[in-house]
Short mmCIF file of C-alpha atoms in Angstrom, two decimals:
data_model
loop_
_atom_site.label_atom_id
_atom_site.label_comp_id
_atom_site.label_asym_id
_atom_site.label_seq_id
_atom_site.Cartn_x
_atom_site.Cartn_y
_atom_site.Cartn_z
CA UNK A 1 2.09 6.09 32.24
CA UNK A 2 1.22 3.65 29.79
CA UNK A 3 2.56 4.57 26.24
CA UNK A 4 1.52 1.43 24.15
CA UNK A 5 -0.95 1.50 21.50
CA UNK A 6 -3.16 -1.52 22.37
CA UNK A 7 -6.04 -3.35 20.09
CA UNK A 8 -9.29 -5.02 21.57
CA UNK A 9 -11.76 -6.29 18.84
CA UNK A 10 -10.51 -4.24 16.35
CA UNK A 11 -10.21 -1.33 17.91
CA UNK A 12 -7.17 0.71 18.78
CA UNK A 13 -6.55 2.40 21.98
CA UNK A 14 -4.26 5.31 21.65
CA UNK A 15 -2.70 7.07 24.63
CA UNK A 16 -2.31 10.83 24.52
CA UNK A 17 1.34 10.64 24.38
CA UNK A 18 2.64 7.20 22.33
CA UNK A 19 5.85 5.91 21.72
CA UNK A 20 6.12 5.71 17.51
CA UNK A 21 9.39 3.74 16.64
CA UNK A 22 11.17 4.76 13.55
CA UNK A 23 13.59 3.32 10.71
CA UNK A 24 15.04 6.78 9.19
CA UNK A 25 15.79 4.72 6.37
CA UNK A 26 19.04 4.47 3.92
CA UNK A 27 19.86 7.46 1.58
CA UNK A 28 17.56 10.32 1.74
CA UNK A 29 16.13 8.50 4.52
CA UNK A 30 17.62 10.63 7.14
CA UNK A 31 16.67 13.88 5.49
CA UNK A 32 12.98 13.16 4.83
CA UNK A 33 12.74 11.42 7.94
CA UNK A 34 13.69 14.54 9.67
CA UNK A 35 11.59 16.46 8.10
CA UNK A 36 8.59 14.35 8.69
CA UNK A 37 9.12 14.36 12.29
CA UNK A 38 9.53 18.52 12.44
CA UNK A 39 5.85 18.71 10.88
CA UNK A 40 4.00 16.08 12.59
CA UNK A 41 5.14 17.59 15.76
CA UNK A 42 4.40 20.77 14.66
CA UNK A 43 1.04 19.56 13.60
CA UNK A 44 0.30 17.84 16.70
CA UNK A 45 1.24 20.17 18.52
CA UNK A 46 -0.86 22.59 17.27
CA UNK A 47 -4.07 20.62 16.59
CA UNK A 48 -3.87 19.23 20.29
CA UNK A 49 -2.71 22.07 22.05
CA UNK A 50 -0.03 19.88 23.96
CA UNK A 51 -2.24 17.80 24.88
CA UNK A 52 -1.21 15.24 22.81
CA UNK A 53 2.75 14.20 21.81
CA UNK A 54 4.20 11.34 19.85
CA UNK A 55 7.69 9.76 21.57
CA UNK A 56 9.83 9.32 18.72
CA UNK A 57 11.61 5.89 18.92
CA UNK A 58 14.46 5.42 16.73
CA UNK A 59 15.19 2.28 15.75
CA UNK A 60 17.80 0.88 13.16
CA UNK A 61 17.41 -1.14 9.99
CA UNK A 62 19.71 -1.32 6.59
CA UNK A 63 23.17 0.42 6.32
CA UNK A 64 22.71 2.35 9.34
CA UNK A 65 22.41 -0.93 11.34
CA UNK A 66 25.05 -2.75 9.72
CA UNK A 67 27.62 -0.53 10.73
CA UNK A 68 26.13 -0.36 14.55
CA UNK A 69 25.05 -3.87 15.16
CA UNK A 70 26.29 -5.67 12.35
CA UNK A 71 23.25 -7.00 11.16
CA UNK A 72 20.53 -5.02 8.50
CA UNK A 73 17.38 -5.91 10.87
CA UNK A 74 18.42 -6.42 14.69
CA UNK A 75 15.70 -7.99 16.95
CA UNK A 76 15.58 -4.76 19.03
CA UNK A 77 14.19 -3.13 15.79
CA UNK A 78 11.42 -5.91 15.15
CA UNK A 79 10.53 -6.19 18.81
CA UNK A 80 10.12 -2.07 18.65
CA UNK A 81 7.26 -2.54 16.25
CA UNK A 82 5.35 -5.63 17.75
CA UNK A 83 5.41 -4.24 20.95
CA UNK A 84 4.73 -0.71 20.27
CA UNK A 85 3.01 -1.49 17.22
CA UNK A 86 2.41 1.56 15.03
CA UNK A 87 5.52 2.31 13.57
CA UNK A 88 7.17 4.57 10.03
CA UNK A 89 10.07 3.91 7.99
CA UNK A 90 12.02 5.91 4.95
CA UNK A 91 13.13 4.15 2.51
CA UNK A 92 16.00 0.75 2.51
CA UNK A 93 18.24 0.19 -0.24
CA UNK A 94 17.46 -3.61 -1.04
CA UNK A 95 20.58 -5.32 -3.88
CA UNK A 96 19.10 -6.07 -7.01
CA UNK A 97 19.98 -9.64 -8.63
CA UNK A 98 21.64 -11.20 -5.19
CA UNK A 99 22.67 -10.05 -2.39
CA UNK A 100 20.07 -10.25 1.06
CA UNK A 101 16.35 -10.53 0.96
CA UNK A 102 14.81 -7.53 0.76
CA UNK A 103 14.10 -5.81 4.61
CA UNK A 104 10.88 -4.44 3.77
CA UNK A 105 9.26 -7.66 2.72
CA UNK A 106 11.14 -9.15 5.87
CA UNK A 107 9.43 -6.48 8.15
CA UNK A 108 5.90 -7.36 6.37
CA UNK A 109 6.15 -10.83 6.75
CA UNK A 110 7.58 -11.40 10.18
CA UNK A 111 5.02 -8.77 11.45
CA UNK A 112 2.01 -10.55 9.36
CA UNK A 113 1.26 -6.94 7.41
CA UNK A 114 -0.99 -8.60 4.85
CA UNK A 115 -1.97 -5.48 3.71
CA UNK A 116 -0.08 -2.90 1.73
CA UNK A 117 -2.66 0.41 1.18
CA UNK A 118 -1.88 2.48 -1.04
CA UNK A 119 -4.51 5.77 -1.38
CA UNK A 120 -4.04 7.94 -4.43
CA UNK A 121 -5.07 11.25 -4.99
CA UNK A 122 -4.15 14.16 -7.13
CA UNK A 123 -3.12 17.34 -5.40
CA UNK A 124 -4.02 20.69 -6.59
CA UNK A 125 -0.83 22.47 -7.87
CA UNK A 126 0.75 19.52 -9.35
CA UNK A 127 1.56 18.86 -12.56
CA UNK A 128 0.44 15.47 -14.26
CA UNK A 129 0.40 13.83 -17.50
CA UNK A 130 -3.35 13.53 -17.22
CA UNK A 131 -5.82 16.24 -18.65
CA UNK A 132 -8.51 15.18 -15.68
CA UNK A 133 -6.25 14.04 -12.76
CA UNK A 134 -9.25 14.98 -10.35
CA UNK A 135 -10.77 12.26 -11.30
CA UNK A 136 -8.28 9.81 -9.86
CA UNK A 137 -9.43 9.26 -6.56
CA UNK A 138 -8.18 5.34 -5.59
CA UNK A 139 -6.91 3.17 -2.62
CA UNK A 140 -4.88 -0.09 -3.45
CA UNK A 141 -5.57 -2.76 -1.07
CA UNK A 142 -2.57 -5.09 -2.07
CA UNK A 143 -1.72 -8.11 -0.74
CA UNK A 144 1.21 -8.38 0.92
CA UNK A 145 2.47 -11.68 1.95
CA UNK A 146 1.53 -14.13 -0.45
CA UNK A 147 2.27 -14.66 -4.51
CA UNK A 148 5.86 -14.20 -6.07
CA UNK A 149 6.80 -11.68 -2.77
CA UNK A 150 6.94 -14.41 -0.49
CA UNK A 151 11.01 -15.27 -1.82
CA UNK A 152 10.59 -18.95 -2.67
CA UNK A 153 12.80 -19.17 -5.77
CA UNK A 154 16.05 -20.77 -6.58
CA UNK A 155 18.60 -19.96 -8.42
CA UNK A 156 19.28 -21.76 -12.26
CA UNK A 157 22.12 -23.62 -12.45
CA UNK A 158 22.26 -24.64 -8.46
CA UNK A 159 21.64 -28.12 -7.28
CA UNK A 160 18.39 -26.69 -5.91
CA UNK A 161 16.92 -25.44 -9.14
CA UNK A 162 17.80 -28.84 -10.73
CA UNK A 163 16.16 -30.57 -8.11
CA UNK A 164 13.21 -28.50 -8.06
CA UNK A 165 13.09 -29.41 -11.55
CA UNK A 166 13.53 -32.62 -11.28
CA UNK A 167 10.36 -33.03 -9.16
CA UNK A 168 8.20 -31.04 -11.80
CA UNK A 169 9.05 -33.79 -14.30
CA UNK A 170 9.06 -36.67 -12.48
CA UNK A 171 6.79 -36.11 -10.12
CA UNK A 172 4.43 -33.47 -11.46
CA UNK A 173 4.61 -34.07 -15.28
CA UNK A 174 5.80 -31.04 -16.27
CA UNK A 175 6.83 -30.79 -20.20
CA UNK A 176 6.81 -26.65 -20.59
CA UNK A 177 10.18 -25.47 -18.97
CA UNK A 178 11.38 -24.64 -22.44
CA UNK A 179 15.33 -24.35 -21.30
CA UNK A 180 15.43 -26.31 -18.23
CA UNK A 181 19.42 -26.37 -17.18
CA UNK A 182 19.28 -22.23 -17.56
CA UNK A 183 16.17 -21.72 -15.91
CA UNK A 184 15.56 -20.30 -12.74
CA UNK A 185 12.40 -21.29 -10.73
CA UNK A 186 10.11 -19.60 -8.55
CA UNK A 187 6.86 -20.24 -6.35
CA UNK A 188 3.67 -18.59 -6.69
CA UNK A 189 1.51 -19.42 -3.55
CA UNK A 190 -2.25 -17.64 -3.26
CA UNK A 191 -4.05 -19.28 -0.75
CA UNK A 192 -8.58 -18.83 0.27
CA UNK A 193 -7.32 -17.14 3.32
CA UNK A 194 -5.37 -14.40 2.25
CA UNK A 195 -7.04 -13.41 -0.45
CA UNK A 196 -10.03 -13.34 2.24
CA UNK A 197 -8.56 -11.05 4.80
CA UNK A 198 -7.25 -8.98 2.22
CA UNK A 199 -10.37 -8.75 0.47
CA UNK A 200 -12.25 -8.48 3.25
CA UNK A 201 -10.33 -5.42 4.32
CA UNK A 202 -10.95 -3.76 1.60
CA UNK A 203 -14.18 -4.19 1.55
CA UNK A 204 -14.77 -2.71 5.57
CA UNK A 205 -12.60 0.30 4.38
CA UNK A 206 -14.91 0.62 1.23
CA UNK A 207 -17.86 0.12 3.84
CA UNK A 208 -16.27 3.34 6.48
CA UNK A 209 -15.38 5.53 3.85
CA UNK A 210 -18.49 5.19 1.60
CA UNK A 211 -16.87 3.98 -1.49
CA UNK A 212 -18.83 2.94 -4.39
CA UNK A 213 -17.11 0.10 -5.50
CA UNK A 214 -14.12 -2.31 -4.85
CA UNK A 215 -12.62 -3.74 -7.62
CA UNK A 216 -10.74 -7.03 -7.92
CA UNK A 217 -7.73 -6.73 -9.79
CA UNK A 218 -6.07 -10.06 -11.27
CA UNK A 219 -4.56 -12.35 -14.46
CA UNK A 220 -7.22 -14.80 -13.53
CA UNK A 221 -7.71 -15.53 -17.34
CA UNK A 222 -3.85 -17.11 -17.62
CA UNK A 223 -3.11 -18.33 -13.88
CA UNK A 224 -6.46 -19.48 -13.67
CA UNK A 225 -5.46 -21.61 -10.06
CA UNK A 226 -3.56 -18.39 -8.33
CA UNK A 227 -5.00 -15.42 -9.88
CA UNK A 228 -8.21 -16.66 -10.83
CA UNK A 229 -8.29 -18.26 -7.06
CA UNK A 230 -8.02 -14.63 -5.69
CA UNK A 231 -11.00 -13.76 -7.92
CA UNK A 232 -13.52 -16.32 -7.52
CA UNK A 233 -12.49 -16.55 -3.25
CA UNK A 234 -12.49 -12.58 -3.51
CA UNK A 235 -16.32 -12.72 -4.86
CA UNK A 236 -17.10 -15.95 -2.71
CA UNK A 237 -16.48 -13.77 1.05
CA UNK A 238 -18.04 -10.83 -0.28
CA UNK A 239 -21.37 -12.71 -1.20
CA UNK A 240 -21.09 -14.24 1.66
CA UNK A 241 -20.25 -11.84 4.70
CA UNK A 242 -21.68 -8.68 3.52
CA UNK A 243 -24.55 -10.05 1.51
CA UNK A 244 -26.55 -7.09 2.92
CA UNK A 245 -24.00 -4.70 1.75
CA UNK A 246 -23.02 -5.15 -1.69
CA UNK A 247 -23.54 -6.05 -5.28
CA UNK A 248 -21.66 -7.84 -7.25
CA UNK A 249 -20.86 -8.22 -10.71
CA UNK A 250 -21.56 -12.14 -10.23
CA UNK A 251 -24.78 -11.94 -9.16
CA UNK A 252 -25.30 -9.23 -12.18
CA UNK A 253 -24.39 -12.17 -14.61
CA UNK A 254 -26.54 -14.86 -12.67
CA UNK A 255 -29.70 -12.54 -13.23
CA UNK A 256 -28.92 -11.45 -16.68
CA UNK A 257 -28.72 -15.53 -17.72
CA UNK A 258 -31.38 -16.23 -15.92
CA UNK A 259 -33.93 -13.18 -16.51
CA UNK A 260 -32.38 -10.80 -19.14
CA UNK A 261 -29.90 -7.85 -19.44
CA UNK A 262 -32.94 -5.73 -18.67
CA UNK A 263 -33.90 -7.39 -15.15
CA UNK A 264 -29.60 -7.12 -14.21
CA UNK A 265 -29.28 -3.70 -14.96
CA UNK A 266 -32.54 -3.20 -12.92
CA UNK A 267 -31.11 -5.02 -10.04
CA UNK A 268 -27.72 -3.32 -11.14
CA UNK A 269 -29.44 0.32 -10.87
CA UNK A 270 -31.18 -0.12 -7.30
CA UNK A 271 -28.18 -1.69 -5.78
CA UNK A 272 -26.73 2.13 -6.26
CA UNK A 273 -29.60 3.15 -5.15
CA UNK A 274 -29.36 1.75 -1.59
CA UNK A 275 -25.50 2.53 -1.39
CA UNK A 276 -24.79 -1.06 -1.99
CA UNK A 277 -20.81 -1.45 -2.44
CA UNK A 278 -20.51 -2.69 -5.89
CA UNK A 279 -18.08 -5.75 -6.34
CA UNK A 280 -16.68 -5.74 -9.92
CA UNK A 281 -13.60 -7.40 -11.11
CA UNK A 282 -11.75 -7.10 -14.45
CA UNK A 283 -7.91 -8.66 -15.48
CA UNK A 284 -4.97 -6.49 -14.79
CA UNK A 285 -3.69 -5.30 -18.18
CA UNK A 286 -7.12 -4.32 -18.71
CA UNK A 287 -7.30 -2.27 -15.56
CA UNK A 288 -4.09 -0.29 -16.44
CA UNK A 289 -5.97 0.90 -19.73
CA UNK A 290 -8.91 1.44 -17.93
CA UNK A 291 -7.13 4.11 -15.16
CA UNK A 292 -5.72 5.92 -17.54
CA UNK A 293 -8.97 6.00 -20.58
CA UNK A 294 -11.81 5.99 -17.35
CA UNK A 295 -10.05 6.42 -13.92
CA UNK A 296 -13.72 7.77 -11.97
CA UNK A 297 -14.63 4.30 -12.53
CA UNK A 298 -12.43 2.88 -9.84
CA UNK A 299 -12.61 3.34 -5.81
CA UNK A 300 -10.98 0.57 -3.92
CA UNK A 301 -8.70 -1.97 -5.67
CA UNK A 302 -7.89 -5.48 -4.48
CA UNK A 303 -5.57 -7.46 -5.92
CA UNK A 304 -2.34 -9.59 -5.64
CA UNK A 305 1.27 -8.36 -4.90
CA UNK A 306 2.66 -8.24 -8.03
CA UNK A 307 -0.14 -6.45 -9.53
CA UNK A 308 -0.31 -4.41 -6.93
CA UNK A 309 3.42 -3.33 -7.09
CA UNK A 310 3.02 -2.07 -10.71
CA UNK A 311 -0.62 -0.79 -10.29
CA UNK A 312 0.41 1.39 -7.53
CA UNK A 313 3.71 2.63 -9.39
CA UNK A 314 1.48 3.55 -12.50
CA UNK A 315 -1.26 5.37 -10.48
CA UNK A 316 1.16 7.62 -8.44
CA UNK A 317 2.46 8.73 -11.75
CA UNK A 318 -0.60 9.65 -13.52
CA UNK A 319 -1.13 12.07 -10.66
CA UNK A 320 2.37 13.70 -10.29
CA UNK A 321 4.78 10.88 -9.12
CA UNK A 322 6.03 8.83 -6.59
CA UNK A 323 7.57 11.30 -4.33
CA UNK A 324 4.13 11.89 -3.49
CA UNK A 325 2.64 8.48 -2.91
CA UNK A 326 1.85 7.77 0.63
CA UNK A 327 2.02 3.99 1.77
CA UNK A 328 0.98 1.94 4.83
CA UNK A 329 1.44 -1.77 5.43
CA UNK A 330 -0.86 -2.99 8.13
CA UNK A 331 -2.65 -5.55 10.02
CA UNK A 332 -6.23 -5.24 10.59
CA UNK A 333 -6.65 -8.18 12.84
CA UNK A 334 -3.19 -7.76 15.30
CA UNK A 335 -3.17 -3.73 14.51
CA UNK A 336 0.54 -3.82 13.77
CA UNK A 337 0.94 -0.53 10.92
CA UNK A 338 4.28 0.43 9.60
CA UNK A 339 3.98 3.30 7.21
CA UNK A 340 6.69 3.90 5.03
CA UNK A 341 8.01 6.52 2.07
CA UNK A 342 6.98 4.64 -1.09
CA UNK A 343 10.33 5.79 -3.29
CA UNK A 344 13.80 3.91 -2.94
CA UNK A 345 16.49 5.56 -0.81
CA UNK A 346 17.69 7.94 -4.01
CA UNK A 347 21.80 7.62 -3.12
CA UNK A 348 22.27 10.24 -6.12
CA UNK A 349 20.78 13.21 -4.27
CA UNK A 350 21.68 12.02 -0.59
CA UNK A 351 22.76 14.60 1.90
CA UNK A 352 22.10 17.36 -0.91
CA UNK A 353 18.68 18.85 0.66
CA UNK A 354 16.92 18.40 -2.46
CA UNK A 355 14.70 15.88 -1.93
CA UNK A 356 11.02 16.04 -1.67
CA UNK A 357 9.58 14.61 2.09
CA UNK A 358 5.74 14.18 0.61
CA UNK A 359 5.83 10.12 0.57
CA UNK A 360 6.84 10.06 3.93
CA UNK A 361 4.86 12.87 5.10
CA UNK A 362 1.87 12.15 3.64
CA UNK A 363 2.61 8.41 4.96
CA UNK A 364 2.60 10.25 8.96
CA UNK A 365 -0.41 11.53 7.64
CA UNK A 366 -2.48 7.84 7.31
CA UNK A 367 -0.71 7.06 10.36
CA UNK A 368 -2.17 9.91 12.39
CA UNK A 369 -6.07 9.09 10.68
CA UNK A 370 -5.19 5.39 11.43
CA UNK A 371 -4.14 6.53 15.57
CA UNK A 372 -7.26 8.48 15.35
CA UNK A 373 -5.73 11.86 14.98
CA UNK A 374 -7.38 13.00 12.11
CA UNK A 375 -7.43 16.98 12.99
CA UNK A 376 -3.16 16.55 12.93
CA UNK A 377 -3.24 14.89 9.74
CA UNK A 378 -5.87 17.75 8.09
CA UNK A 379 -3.41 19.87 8.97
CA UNK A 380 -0.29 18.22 7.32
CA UNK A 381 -2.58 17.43 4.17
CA UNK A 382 -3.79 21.30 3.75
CA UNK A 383 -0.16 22.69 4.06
CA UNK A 384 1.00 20.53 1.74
CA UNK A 385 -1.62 21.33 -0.74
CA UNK A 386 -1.40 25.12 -0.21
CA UNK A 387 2.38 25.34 -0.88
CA UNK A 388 1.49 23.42 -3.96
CA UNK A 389 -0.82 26.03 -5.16
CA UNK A 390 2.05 28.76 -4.66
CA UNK A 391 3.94 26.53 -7.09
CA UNK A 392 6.27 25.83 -3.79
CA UNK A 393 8.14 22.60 -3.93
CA UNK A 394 11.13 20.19 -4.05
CA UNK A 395 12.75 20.39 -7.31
CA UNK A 396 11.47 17.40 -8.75
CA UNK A 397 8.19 18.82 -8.58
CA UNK A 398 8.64 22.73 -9.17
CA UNK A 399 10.52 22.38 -12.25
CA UNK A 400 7.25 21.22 -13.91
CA UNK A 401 4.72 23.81 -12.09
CA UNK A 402 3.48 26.81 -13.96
CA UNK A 403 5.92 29.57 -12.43
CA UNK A 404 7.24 26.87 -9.43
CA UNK A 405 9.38 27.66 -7.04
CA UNK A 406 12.12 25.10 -6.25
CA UNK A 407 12.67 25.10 -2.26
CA UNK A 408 15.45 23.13 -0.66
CA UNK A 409 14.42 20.09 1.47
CA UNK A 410 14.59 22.63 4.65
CA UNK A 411 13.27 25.49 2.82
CA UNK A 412 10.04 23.28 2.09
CA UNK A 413 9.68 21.98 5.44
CA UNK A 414 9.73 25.63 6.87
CA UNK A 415 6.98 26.56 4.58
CA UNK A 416 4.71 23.60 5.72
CA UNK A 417 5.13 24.17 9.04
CA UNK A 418 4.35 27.97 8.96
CA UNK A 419 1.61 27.12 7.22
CA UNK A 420 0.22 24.67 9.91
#
């Protein structure tokens, strides 16, 4: 019986019973990994009446590897996820300051998962700094191979880093490294295609989920050849492959110079009108006043990887934290998905059945809607959010609920699936 998850002009064709291959990830990894598994079963299970199963594939990456096959990413793993190609991960500890290359981005990049989504949402029952957290209702369409991520630096004070800068000033011209024989270098590349699959992407999700706006997200102002590439090519596909389905703030400034504020705001005003996806963009600092002063204002972001690495931080925060930030890194075009926990790996608490499973549950979660098995992922979502309103949660998240409950890492997991 054929077990593969296939993809044929952009559509996925999932068998009743696939095989889902799985990192459980370093430090909590195990724990929340187990637990994710226990309710997506459960909720399979239940909305599919057996009909439908996921195979659970293990497969090893990070410390756990290391120790088995003496290597942090062995081809068995990668060839897991092309060939099976939806896959979910916990969290890998990645050395700060030296060490290897971090696994994650080498999973993204060998696997050509130019996307990074990031959807967040406040949950009822959850505390957050906010006074209106409703009103943060957002998915991050980051971009995931590109800009500072894609590791081309050297090191100051190598042979490398003084040649690199030796070609800046003799070849390039370059007068402005203020402290060149302690400086370390890096590359920022942003190229027309990336920034048009990306952007494109977010505009077809903005397009199936009915979103009023996607907003690009960038430093365009300062790195006006990078960032303020990712703009202008961001604007340039949406004008010109959904020019029946949008508006954007471009063409509001071509009318208002050419006819008046008046006219724009007119044209501005019936684009809404006819559902038109609105195309705005606005520079990042900007943007992280903006969420926090105007958040309703904002649908579907866009933007680079950097940005999009603090941008997503900052959001999951304003609406409880990043234990319960779901993430997905994907390829529209191949259909390769590898949803992950969005935290790091936590080795303070590991193996103490405290920690909180959300990411990585809510994570199954957009894998289940992206397999098409949205009734399973309902499920998940609404026991999640019920236990919430009984003040029932991990630690980190109880101690700052009116009257919460702390519940063990088990304890938790029980609850969800009796709820199911």
């Amino acid at each position: 019986m054929n077990n593969v998850i296939s993809i044929k002009d952009g559509v996925l064709t999932v068998p009743d019973e696939p095989v889902i291959p799985y990192i459980a990830g370093d430090g909590v990894g195990e724990e929340i990994s187990a637990s994710m598994i226990r309710v997506v079963d459960a909720a399979v299970a239940k909305a599919y009446q057996g009909k439908k199963r996921i195979n659970w594939k293990e497969v090893l990456a990070g410390e756990k590897a290391e120790k088995a096959e003496g290597t942090p990413l062995p081809e068995a793993t990668m060839k897991a996820f092309k060939e099976y190609r939806v896959g979910i991960k916990g969290p890998l500890m990645t050395p700060v300051g030296g060490g290897r290359r971090s696994l994650n981005v080498a999973l993204r990049q060998e696997l050509d998962l130019y996307v990074c989504q990031r959807p967040v949402r406040w949950y009822q029952g959850v505390a957050s700094p906010l006074k209106e957290p409703q009103k943060v209702n957002m998915t991050i369409f980051r971009e995931n191979t590109e800009d500072i991520y894609a590791g081309i630096e050297w090191e100051q004070g190598t042979p490398e880093a003084k040649k690199f800068y030796n070609f800046l000033t003799k070849e390039m011209g370059v007068t402005k490294v203020r402290f060149p024989e302690t400086s370390s270098f890096g590359v920022k590349p942003v190229s027309i295609e990336g920034t048009e699959r990306l952007v494109r992407s977010a505009i077809d999700y903005a397009i199936r989920t009915q979103a009023p706006s996607v907003t690009l997200v960038h430093k365009g102002n300062i790195m006006k050849y990078t960032e303020g590439g990712f703009k202008r090519w961001g604007y340039q596909v949406a004008e010109k492959e959904y020019a029946d389905r949008v508006f954007t703030m471009q063409q509001y400034a071509m009318i208002a110079k050419e006819s008046g504020s008046d006219a724009a705001n007119k044209a501005l005003e019936q684009a809404v009108e006819q559902q038109r996806i609105i195309i705005k963009d606005v520079i990042a600092d900007a943007f992280l006043q903006n969420t926090l002063l105007m958040p309703e204002d904002y649908s579907v972001i866009a933007t680079l990887n950097l940005n999009g690495d603090y941008i997503s931080d900052q959001l999951a925060a304003m609406v409880g934290g990043i234990g319960i930030a779901p993430g997905a890194n994907i390829n529209y075009q191949t259909g390769h998905a590898i949803f992950e926990a969005t935290h790091g790996t936590a080795p303070n608490i590991a193996g103490k059945n405290v920690v909180n499973p959300c990411s990585i549950l809510l994570s199954a979660v957009m894998m289940l809607e992206y397999m098409g098995w949205n009734e399973a992922g309902v499920l998940i979502t609404s026991a999640i959010e019920s236990s919430f309103l009984e003040g029932k949660a991990t630690v980190d998240l109880a101690r700052f609920m009116d009257k919460g409950i702390a519940l063990s890492t088990t304890s938790f997991t029980d609850n969800l699936i009796n709820k199911l």
